[in-house]
């Protein structure tokens, strides 16, 4: 637990196939480093999927520039669908 944990209320987080929810948070790690992060949750194929993303607070906005486009394009695959074949 972190005594100084701060968080925003849950907010909608759109994914490619559905809408998820995100909770953004900030705390101080044991070594004194401020850490920012997000918990993103969404349901797909009858399951709840959760992703936790953290970075040092000073680098968090820069990290989001890479992370958000990637996670927003996330697709739920059915287990029997397999992965698409690579095009040569």
Tab-separated table of C-alpha atoms in Angstrom:
chain	number	residue	atom	x	y	z
A	1	UNK	CA	0.000	0.000	0.000
A	2	UNK	CA	1.036	3.588	-0.599
A	3	UNK	CA	0.015	6.259	1.892
A	4	UNK	CA	0.195	9.014	-0.730
A	5	UNK	CA	-1.748	7.228	-3.509
A	6	UNK	CA	-3.846	9.672	-5.543
A	7	UNK	CA	-6.207	8.729	-8.361
A	8	UNK	CA	-8.727	10.197	-10.749
A	9	UNK	CA	-12.269	8.835	-11.066
A	10	UNK	CA	-12.758	6.068	-13.663
A	11	UNK	CA	-13.068	7.367	-17.224
A	12	UNK	CA	-14.048	5.774	-20.533
A	13	UNK	CA	-11.150	4.424	-22.593
A	14	UNK	CA	-12.091	3.530	-26.203
A	15	UNK	CA	-10.554	0.417	-27.726
A	16	UNK	CA	-10.882	-0.764	-31.331
A	17	UNK	CA	-13.761	-3.189	-30.627
A	18	UNK	CA	-15.290	-1.929	-27.379
A	19	UNK	CA	-15.024	0.737	-24.719
A	20	UNK	CA	-13.009	0.082	-21.629
A	21	UNK	CA	-12.413	2.084	-18.491
A	22	UNK	CA	-9.265	3.628	-17.087
A	23	UNK	CA	-8.187	4.843	-13.669
A	24	UNK	CA	-5.106	7.076	-13.642
A	25	UNK	CA	-3.016	7.224	-10.471
A	26	UNK	CA	0.103	8.722	-8.874
A	27	UNK	CA	2.178	7.522	-5.903
A	28	UNK	CA	5.701	7.637	-4.479
A	29	UNK	CA	7.714	4.414	-4.791
A	30	UNK	CA	9.788	3.043	-1.905
A	31	UNK	CA	12.923	4.647	-3.395
A	32	UNK	CA	11.249	8.094	-3.381
A	33	UNK	CA	10.547	8.238	-7.128
A	34	UNK	CA	7.126	9.640	-8.104
A	35	UNK	CA	5.329	7.065	-10.271
A	36	UNK	CA	2.312	7.685	-12.521
A	37	UNK	CA	0.195	4.975	-14.036
A	38	UNK	CA	-3.077	3.752	-15.457
A	39	UNK	CA	-5.194	0.666	-15.009
A	40	UNK	CA	-7.250	-0.108	-18.115
A	41	UNK	CA	-10.013	-2.722	-18.014
A	42	UNK	CA	-12.319	-4.001	-20.752
A	43	UNK	CA	-14.499	-7.021	-21.354
A	44	UNK	CA	-14.155	-9.187	-24.426
A	45	UNK	CA	-15.145	-12.739	-25.356
A	46	UNK	CA	-16.725	-13.242	-21.943
A	47	UNK	CA	-13.583	-12.302	-19.990
A	48	UNK	CA	-12.344	-9.208	-18.172
A	49	UNK	CA	-8.935	-8.023	-19.376
A	50	UNK	CA	-6.813	-5.665	-17.271
A	51	UNK	CA	-3.620	-3.848	-18.239
A	52	UNK	CA	-1.484	-1.934	-15.745
A	53	UNK	CA	0.909	0.671	-17.109
A	54	UNK	CA	3.361	2.676	-14.979
A	55	UNK	CA	6.308	4.965	-15.619
A	56	UNK	CA	8.323	7.465	-13.620
A	57	UNK	CA	6.043	10.503	-13.328
A	58	UNK	CA	8.513	12.753	-15.172
A	59	UNK	CA	8.390	10.423	-18.217
A	60	UNK	CA	4.716	9.423	-18.076
A	61	UNK	CA	3.339	11.839	-20.711
A	62	UNK	CA	6.072	10.837	-23.160
A	63	UNK	CA	5.405	7.135	-22.488
A	64	UNK	CA	1.681	7.671	-23.158
A	65	UNK	CA	2.480	8.957	-26.658
A	66	UNK	CA	3.749	5.458	-27.445
A	67	UNK	CA	1.376	3.407	-25.252
A	68	UNK	CA	-2.064	4.908	-25.986
A	69	UNK	CA	-2.152	4.352	-29.782
A	70	UNK	CA	-0.937	0.783	-29.289
A	71	UNK	CA	-3.502	-0.136	-26.622
A	72	UNK	CA	-6.388	1.648	-28.362
A	73	UNK	CA	-5.835	-0.626	-31.386
A	74	UNK	CA	-5.962	-3.750	-29.172
A	75	UNK	CA	-8.222	-6.500	-30.566
A	76	UNK	CA	-9.764	-9.447	-28.721
A	77	UNK	CA	-9.133	-12.706	-30.582
A	78	UNK	CA	-11.173	-15.852	-30.087
A	79	UNK	CA	-8.929	-18.735	-28.964
A	80	UNK	CA	-9.947	-20.940	-31.910
A	81	UNK	CA	-9.460	-18.132	-34.446
A	82	UNK	CA	-5.673	-18.319	-34.229
A	83	UNK	CA	-3.382	-15.591	-35.436
A	84	UNK	CA	-3.544	-14.273	-38.998
A	85	UNK	CA	-0.938	-15.649	-41.370
A	86	UNK	CA	1.852	-13.240	-42.242
A	87	UNK	CA	1.698	-11.935	-45.785
A	88	UNK	CA	4.908	-12.429	-47.736
